[in-house]
Every structure is written in C-alpha cells, then in structure tokens.
mmCIF file of C-alpha atoms and ligand atoms in Angstrom:
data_model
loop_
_atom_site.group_PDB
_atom_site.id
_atom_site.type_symbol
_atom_site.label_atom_id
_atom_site.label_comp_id
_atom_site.label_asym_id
_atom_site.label_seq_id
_atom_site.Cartn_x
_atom_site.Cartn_y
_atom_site.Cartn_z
ATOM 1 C CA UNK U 27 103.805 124.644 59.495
ATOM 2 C CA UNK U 28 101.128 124.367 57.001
ATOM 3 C CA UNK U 29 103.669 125.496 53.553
ATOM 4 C CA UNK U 30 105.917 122.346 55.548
ATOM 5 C CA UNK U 31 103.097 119.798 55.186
ATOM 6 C CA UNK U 32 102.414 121.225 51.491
ATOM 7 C CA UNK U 33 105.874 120.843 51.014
ATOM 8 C CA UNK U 34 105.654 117.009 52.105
ATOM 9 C CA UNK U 35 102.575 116.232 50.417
ATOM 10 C CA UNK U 36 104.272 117.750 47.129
ATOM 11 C CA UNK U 37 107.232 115.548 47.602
ATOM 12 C CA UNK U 38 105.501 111.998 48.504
ATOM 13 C CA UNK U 39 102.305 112.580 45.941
ATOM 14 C CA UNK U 40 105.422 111.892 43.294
ATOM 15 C CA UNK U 41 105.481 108.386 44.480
ATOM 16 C CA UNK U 42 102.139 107.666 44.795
ATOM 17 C CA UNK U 43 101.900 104.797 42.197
ATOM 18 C CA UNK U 44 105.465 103.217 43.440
ATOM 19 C CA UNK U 45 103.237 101.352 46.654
ATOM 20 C CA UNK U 46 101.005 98.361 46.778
ATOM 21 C CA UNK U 47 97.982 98.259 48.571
ATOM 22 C CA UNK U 48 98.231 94.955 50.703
ATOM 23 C CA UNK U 49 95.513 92.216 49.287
ATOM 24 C CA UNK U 50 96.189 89.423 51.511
ATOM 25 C CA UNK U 51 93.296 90.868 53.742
ATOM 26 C CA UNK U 52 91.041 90.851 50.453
ATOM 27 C CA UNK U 53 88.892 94.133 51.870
ATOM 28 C CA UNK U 54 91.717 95.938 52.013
ATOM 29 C CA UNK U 55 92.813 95.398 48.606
ATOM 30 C CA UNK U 56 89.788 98.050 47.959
ATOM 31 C CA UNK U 57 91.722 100.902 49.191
ATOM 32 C CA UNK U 58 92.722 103.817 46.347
ATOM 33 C CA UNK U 59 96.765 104.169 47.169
ATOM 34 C CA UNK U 60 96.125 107.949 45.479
ATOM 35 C CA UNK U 61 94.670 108.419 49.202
ATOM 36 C CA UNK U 62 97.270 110.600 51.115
ATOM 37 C CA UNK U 63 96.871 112.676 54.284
ATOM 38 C CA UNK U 64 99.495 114.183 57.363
ATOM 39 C CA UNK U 65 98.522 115.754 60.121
ATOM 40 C CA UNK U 66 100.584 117.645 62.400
ATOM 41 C CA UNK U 67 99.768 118.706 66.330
ATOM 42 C CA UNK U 68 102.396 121.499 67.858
ATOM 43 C CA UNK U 69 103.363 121.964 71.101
ATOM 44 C CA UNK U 70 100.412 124.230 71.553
ATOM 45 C CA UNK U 71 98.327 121.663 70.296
ATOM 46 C CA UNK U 72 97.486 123.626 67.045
ATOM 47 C CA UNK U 73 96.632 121.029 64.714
ATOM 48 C CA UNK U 74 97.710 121.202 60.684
ATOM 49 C CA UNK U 75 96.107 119.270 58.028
ATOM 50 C CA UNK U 76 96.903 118.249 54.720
ATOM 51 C CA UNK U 77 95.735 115.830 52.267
ATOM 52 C CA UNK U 78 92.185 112.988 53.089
ATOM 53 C CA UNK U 79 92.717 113.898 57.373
ATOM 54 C CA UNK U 80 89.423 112.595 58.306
ATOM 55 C CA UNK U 81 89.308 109.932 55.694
ATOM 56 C CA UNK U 82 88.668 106.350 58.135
ATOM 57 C CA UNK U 83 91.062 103.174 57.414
ATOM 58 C CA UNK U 84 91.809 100.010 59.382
ATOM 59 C CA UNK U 85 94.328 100.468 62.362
ATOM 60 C CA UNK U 86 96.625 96.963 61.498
ATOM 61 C CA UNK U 87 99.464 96.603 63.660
ATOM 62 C CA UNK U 88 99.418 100.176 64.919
ATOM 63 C CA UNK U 89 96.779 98.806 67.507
ATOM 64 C CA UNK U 90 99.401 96.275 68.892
ATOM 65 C CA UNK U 91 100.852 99.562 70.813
ATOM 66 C CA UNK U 92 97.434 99.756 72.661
ATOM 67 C CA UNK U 93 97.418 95.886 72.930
ATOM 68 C CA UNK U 94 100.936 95.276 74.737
ATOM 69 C CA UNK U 95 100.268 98.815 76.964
ATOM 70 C CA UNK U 96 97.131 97.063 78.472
ATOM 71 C CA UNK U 97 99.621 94.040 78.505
ATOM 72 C CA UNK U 98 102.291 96.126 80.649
ATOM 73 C CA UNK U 99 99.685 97.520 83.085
ATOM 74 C CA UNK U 100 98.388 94.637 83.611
ATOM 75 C CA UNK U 101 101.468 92.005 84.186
ATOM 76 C CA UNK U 102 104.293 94.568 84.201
ATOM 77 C CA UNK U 103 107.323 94.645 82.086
ATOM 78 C CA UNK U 104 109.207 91.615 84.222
ATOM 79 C CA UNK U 105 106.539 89.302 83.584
ATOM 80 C CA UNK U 106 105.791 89.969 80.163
ATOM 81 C CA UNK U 107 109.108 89.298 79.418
ATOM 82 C CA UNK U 108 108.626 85.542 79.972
ATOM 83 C CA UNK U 109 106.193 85.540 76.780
ATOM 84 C CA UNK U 110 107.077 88.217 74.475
ATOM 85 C CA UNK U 111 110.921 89.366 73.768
ATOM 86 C CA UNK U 112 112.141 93.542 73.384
ATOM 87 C CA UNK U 113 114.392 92.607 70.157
ATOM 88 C CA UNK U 114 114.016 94.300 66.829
ATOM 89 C CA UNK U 115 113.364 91.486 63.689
ATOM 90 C CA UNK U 116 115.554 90.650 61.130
ATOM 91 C CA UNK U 117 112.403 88.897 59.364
ATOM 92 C CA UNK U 118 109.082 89.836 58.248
ATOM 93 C CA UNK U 119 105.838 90.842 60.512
ATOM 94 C CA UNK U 120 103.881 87.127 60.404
ATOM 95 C CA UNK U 121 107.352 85.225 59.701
ATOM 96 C CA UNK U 122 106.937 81.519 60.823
ATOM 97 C CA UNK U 123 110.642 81.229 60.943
ATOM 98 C CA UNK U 124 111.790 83.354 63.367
ATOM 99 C CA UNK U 125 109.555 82.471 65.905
ATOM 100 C CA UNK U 126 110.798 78.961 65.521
ATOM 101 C CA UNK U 127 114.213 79.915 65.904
ATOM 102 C CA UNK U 128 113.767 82.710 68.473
ATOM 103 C CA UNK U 129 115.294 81.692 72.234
ATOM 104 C CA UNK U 130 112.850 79.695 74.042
ATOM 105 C CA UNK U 131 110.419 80.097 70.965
ATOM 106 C CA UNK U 132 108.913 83.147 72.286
ATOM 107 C CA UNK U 133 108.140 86.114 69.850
ATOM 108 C CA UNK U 134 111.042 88.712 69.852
ATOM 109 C CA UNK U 135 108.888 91.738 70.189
ATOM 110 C CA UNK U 136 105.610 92.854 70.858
ATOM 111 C CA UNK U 137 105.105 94.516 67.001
ATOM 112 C CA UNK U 138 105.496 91.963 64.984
ATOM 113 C CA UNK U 139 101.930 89.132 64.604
ATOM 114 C CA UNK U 140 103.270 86.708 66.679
ATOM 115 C CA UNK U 141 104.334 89.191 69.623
ATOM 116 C CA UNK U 142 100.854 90.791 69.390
ATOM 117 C CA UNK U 143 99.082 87.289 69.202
ATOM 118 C CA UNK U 144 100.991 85.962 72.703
ATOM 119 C CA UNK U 145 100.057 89.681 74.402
ATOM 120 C CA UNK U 146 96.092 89.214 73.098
ATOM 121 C CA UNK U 147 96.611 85.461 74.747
ATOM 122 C CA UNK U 148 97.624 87.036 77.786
ATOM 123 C CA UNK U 149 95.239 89.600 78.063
ATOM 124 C CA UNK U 150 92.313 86.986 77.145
ATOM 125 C CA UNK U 151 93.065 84.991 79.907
ATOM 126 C CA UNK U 152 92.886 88.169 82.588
ATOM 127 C CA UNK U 153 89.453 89.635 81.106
ATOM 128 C CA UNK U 154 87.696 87.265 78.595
ATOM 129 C CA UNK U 155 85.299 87.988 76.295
ATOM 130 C CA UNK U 156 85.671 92.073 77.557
ATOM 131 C CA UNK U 157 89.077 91.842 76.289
ATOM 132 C CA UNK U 158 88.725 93.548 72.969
ATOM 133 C CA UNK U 159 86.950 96.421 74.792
ATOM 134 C CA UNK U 160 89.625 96.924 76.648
ATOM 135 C CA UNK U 161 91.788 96.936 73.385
ATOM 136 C CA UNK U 162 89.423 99.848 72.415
ATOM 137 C CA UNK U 163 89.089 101.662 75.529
ATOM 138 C CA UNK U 164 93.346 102.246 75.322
ATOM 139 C CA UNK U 165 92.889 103.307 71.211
ATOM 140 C CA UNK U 166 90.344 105.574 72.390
ATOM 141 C CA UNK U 167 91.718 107.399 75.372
ATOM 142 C CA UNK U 168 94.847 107.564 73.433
ATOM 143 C CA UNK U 169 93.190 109.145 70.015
ATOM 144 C CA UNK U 170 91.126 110.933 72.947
ATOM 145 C CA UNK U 171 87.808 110.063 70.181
ATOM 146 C CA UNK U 172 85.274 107.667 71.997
ATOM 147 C CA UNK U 173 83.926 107.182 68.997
ATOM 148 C CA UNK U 174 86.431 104.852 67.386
ATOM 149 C CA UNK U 175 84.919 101.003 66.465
ATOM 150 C CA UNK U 176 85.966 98.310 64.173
ATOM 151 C CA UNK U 177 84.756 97.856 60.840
ATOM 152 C CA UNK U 178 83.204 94.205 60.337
ATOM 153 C CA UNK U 179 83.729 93.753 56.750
ATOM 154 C CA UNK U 180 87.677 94.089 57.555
ATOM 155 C CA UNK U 181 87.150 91.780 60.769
ATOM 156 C CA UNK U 182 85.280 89.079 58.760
ATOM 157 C CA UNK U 183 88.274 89.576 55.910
ATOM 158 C CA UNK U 184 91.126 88.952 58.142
ATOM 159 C CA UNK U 185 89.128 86.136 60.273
ATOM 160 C CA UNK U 186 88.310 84.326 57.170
ATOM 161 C CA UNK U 187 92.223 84.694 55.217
ATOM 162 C CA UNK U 188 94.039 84.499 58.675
ATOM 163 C CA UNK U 189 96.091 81.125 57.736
ATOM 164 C CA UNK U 190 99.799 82.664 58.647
ATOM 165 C CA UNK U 191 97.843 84.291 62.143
ATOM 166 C CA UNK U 192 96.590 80.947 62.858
ATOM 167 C CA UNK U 193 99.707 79.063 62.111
ATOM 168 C CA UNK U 194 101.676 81.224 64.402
ATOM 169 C CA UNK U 195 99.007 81.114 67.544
ATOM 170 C CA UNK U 196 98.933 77.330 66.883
ATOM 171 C CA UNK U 197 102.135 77.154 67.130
ATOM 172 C CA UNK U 198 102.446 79.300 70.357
ATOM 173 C CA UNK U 199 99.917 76.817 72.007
ATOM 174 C CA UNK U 200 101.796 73.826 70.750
ATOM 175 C CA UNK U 201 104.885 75.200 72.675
ATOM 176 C CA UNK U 202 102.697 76.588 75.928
ATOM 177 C CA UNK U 203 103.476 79.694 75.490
ATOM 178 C CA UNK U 204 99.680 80.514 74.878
ATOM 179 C CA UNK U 205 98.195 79.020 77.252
ATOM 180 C CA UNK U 206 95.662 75.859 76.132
ATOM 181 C CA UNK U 207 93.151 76.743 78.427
ATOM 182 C CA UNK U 208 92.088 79.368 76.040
ATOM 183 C CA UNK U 209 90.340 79.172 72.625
ATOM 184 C CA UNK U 210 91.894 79.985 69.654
ATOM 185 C CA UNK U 211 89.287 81.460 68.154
ATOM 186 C CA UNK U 212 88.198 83.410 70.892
ATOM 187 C CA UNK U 213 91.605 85.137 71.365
ATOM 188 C CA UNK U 214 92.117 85.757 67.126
ATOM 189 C CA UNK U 215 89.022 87.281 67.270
ATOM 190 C CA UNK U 216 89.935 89.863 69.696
ATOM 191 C CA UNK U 217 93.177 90.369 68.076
ATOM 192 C CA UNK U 218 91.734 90.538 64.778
ATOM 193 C CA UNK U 219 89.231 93.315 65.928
ATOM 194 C CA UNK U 220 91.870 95.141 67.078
ATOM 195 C CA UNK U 221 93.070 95.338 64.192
ATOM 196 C CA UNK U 222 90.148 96.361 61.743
ATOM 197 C CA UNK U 223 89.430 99.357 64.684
ATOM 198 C CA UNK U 224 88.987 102.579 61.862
ATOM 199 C CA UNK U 225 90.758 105.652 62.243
ATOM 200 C CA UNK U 226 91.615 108.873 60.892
ATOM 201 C CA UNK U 227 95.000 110.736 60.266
ATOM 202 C CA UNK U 228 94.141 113.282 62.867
ATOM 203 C CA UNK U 229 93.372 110.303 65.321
ATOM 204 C CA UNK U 230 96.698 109.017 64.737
ATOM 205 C CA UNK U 231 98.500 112.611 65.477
ATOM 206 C CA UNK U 232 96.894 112.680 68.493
ATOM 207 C CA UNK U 233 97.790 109.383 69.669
ATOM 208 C CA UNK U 234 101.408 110.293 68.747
ATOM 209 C CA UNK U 235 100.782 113.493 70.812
ATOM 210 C CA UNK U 236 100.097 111.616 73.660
ATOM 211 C CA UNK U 237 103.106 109.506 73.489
ATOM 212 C CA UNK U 238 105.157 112.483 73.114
ATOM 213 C CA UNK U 239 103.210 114.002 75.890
ATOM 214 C CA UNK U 240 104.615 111.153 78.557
ATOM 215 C CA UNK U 241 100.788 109.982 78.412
ATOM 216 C CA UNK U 242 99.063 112.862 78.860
ATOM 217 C CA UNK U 243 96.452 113.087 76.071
ATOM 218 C CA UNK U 244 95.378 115.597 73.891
ATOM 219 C CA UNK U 245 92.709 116.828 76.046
ATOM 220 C CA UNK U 246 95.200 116.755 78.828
ATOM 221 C CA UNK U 247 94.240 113.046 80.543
ATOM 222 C CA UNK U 248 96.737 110.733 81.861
ATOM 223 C CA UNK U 249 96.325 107.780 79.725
ATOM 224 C CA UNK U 250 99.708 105.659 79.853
ATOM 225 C CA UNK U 251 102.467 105.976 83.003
ATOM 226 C CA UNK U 252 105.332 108.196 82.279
ATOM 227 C CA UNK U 253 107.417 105.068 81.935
ATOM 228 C CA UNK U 254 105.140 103.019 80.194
ATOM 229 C CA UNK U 255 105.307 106.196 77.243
ATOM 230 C CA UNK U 256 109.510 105.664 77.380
ATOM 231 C CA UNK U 257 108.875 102.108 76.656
ATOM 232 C CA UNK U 258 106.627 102.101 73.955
ATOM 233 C CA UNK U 259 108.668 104.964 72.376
ATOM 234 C CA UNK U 260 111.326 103.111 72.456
ATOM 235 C CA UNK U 261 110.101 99.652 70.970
ATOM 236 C CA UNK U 262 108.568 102.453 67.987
ATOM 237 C CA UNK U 263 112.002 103.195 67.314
ATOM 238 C CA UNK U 264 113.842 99.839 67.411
ATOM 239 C CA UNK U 265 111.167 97.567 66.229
ATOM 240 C CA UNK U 266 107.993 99.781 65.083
ATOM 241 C CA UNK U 267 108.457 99.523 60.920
ATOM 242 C CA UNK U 268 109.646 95.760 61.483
ATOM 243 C CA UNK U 269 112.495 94.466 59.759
ATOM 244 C CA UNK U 270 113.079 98.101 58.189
ATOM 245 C CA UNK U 271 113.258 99.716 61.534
ATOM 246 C CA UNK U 272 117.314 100.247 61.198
ATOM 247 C CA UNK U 273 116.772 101.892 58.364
ATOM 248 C CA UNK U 274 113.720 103.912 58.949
ATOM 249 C CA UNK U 275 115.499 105.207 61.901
ATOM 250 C CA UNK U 276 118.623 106.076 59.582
ATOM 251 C CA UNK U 277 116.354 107.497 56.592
ATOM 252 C CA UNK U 278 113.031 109.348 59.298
ATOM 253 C CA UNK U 279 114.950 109.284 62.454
ATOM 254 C CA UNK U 280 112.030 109.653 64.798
ATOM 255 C CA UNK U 281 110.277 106.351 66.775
ATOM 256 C CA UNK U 282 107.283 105.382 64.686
ATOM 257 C CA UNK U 283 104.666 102.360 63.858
ATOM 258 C CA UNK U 284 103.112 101.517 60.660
ATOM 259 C CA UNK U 285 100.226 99.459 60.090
ATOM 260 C CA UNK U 286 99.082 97.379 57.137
ATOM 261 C CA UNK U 287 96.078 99.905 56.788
ATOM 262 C CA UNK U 288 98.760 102.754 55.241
ATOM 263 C CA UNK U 289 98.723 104.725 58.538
ATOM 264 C CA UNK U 290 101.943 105.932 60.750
ATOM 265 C CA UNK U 291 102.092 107.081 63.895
ATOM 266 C CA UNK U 292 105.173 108.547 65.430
ATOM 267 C CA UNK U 293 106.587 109.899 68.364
ATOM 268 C CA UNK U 294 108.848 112.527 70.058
ATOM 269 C CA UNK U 295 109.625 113.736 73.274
ATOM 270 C CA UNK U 296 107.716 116.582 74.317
ATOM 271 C CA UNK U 297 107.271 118.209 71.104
ATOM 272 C CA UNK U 298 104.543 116.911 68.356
ATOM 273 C CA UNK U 299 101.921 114.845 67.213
ATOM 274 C CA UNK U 300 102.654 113.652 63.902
ATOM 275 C CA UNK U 301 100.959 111.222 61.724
ATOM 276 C CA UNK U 302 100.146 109.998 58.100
ATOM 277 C CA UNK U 303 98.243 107.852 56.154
ATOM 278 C CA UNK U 304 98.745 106.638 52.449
ATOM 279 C CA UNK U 305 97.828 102.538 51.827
ATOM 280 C CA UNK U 306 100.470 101.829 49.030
ATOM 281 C CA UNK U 307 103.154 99.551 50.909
ATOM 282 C CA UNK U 308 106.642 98.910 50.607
ATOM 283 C CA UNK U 309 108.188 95.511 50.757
ATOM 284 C CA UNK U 310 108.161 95.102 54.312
ATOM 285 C CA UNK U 311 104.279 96.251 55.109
ATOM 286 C CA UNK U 312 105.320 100.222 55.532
ATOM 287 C CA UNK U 313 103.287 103.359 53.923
ATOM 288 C CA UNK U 314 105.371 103.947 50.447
ATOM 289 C CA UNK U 315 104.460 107.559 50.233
ATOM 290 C CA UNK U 316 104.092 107.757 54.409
ATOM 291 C CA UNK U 317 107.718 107.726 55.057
ATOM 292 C CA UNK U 318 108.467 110.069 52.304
ATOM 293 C CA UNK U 319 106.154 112.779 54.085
ATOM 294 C CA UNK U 320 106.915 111.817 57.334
ATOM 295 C CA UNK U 321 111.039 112.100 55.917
ATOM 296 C CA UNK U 322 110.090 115.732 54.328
ATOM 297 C CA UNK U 323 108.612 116.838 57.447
ATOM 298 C CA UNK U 324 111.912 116.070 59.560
ATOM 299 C CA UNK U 325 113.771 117.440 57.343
ATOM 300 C CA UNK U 326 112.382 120.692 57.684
ATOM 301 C CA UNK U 327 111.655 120.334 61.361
ATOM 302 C CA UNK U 328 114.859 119.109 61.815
ATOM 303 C CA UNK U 329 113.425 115.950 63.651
ATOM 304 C CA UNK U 330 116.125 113.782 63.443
ATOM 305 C CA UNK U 331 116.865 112.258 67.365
ATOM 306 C CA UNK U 332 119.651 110.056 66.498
HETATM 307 N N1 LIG V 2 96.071 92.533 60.844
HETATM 308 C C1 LIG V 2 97.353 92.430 60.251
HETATM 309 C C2 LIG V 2 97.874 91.011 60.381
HETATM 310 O O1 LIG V 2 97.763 90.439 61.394
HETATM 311 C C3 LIG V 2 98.302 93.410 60.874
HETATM 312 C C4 LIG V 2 99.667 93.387 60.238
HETATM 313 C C5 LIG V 2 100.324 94.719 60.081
HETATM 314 O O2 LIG V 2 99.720 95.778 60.091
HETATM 315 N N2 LIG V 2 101.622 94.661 59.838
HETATM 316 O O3 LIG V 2 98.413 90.444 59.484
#
C-alpha cells in the first residue's frame, strides 16, 4: 500500500504547478499549491500516509455532504425533494444561470452553492442559531475527531467576498423557495462556517471510510443510516466534482467530492477510506494534482466501479 501511495505522489507532484489556488475567497489565495498529501484506510482500518497528512485546510463544499445528511434526517428524501433537485450540473458550482433556468427554479442538486444554500435554509428554520453546530456535530462524527472547528479568518473571508452566495440565496427568497421568515445573514453565516470547518487528509479518509462503511465510523459508530450512505454515495458519483463529474467518473471511476480548499473525499463500498488534499484547482473548482493521485491509486487498486 504504502510503495502505491509513493507511486501516486510521484506521479501527481509532476503537476504540481499546472493548478491554481482559488483567490476569490482572498484567505485562501494564501495556500502553497506545492502542499500535497493522500491518505489511505484498508479494510482493516490500517491507515497509510503520504505527503502534508495532518496539514489543516478549509473543508469548502465537501461539508455540503454533512449539510444535506442532517437535511435528509431531518425532512427525509420526499420532502427535500420539493427544494433541492438529485440532477448532476452542466454549469459551474455558484452558476446564477442554471438556477434560473432549472424546473421550478429549485437548485438541481444538493453539491453545487445554491443546493447547499436552500438545505442550510431548511435546516435554519428547524434549529436556529444551533444550526451550524449541528453542521459540525455530522463533520465530526463522520471524521470521528471532536476536535474539528472553523477557522475565522476563512469565515470572515468568504462572509465579506460572498456576492455570487448572496445573489443566489436572494434569489431563492425572491422565488420562496427559502423561506422569508428567515434572515439572510443568519443562514449564510451558518453555511459559510460550514464551510471554513479545517481538516486534515487523514480526517477526510476517515470520513470516506465511513461512507464506505454504510455509516459505521471509523471507531465503529453508526453515524449515517445504511440508506442515507447509498444516497450520498451516489450524488458523490453523479454530481460530487460538479460539472466534471461525467468525466471524473470516466477518468477516477470511484464516487467522490472536492472542495474549494484542495481536499477530496471519496467513497467505495465496503472497502477503503481514501482521501487527498492538494489546493491547486482545475477549471471547474477540483484538486489539479488530487485527481491525478486519487487516478494513480485506482489504477493500481484497480478501483474502477463503472
Ligand atoms: N465556500 C465555497 C463557496 O461557497 C465552497 C465552494 C466549493 O468548494 N466548490 O463558494
């Protein structure tokens, strides 16, 4: 296991300066994209480490797993469906567009801003100003750490640059779908935390451990419903790199989600925990050098599902 990590790091270090850290959360723009790290949990729940495993970086969108599970065990899949669609996107993660075109203007899935933004909404309304603890309580039973936070410096950077975040949830309340007895800023900022929560490499393999698990955890908790695992699983895999999920699953061909931050975290069926971290981006928000590692790996695993 460990000469197929070495093997992985080897192959995506070559890339290193093709990414682009993303600047348009201006703390971010600080990270070094020479930062690279995998980490790897077998069935036996041996864990293998390469590369900066315990380095800390923001969450981003990888948090808006945690987000719509609280969603589905709170409402249920029938009646979240009335707010936030199960489609993969065709445009970009914060696109304006396609919510305006989407049927009944509702996002099309739960990974993408908007999707994430209605599913905060919806969770605001149930528990208030608790809500972003119980954001954290899911990330941390499902990185089994209890010592995960956010970082405030990323919070404040987001909160203060969030114009395309705060177009979208306007837009969402101008067409009820976010309810107006909320406010705005009380919602964004519990999405926004969500999103600056700080984790490691090795966090992220064990959260993709207990997805693969069916929701048991790493220290062998039940943390999601057996069919709430198959359902996030399978949004990773049709929507969970965006609008380059067709051909992430062509290219990695395993379910995954990426984050803004650099990290991935993917899942299998009984088998791993596998995650990476690297902050240079590709065009559509996804870990440059990630996907390379996470591509070497199931190669020589012979990952490939589909
Ligand atoms: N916090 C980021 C945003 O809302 C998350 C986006 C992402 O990771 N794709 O823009």
């Amino acid at each position: 296991m460990q000469e197929i990590l070495k093997r992985a790091y080897s192959y995506a270090s070559d890339y290193l300066d093709q990414g682009i850290v993303a600047d348009y959360i201006p703390e971010l723009g600080k990270e070094d994209r020479n930062n690279l790290a995998g980490v790897l949990i077998d069935k036996d729940k041996e864990i293998y480490k390469i590369g900066l495993h315990d380095y800390k970086f923001s969450i981003q969108s990888i948090s808006k797993i945690a987000i719509y599970l609280c969603v589905l065990e709170t409402c249920g899949f029938e009646e979240i469906k009335r707010y936030v669609g199960v489609k993969p996107t065709s445009k970009p993660f914060n696109s304006i567009i396609e919510l305006e075109l989407s049927n009944k203007r509702i996002p099309v899935n739960p990974f993408i801003n908007a999707g994430a933004i209605v599913c905060t909404s919806l969770l605001q309304k149930k528990y208030g100003k608790d809500t972003f603890d119980v954001i954290l309580n899911k990330l941390m039973l499902l990185t089994d750490n209890e010592n995960l936070d956010y970082s405030n410096s990323i919070f404040n950077s987001e909160k203060k640059t969030s114009y395309a975040n705060r177009a979208l949830a306007n837009l969402m309340l101008s067409h009820n779908i976010i309810s107006r007895e909320l406010d705005i800023d009380e919602f964004l900022d519990s999405y926004f935390k969500s999103c600056s929560v700080m984790v490691s490499t090795l966090d992220l393999a064990k959260m993709s451990y207990a997805l693969s698990e069916d929701g048991i955890n790493y220290s062998g908790k039940s943390v999601l419903s057996f069919e709430n695992a198959r359902i996030i699983r399978t949004l990773m895999a049709t929507c969970g790199t965006y609008d380059y999920s067709g051909e992430f699953a062509m290219r990695i061909g395993v379910p995954a989600k990426s984050g803004v931050g650099g990290g991935i975290v993917t899942a299998f069926i009984n088998k791993f925990g596998l995650a990476t971290y690297c902050p240079g981006l590709d065009s559509h928000g996804n870990s440059y050098c990630g996907m390379r590692f996470l591509n070497s790996v199931s190669d020589d695993l012979n990952l490939k599902i589909y």
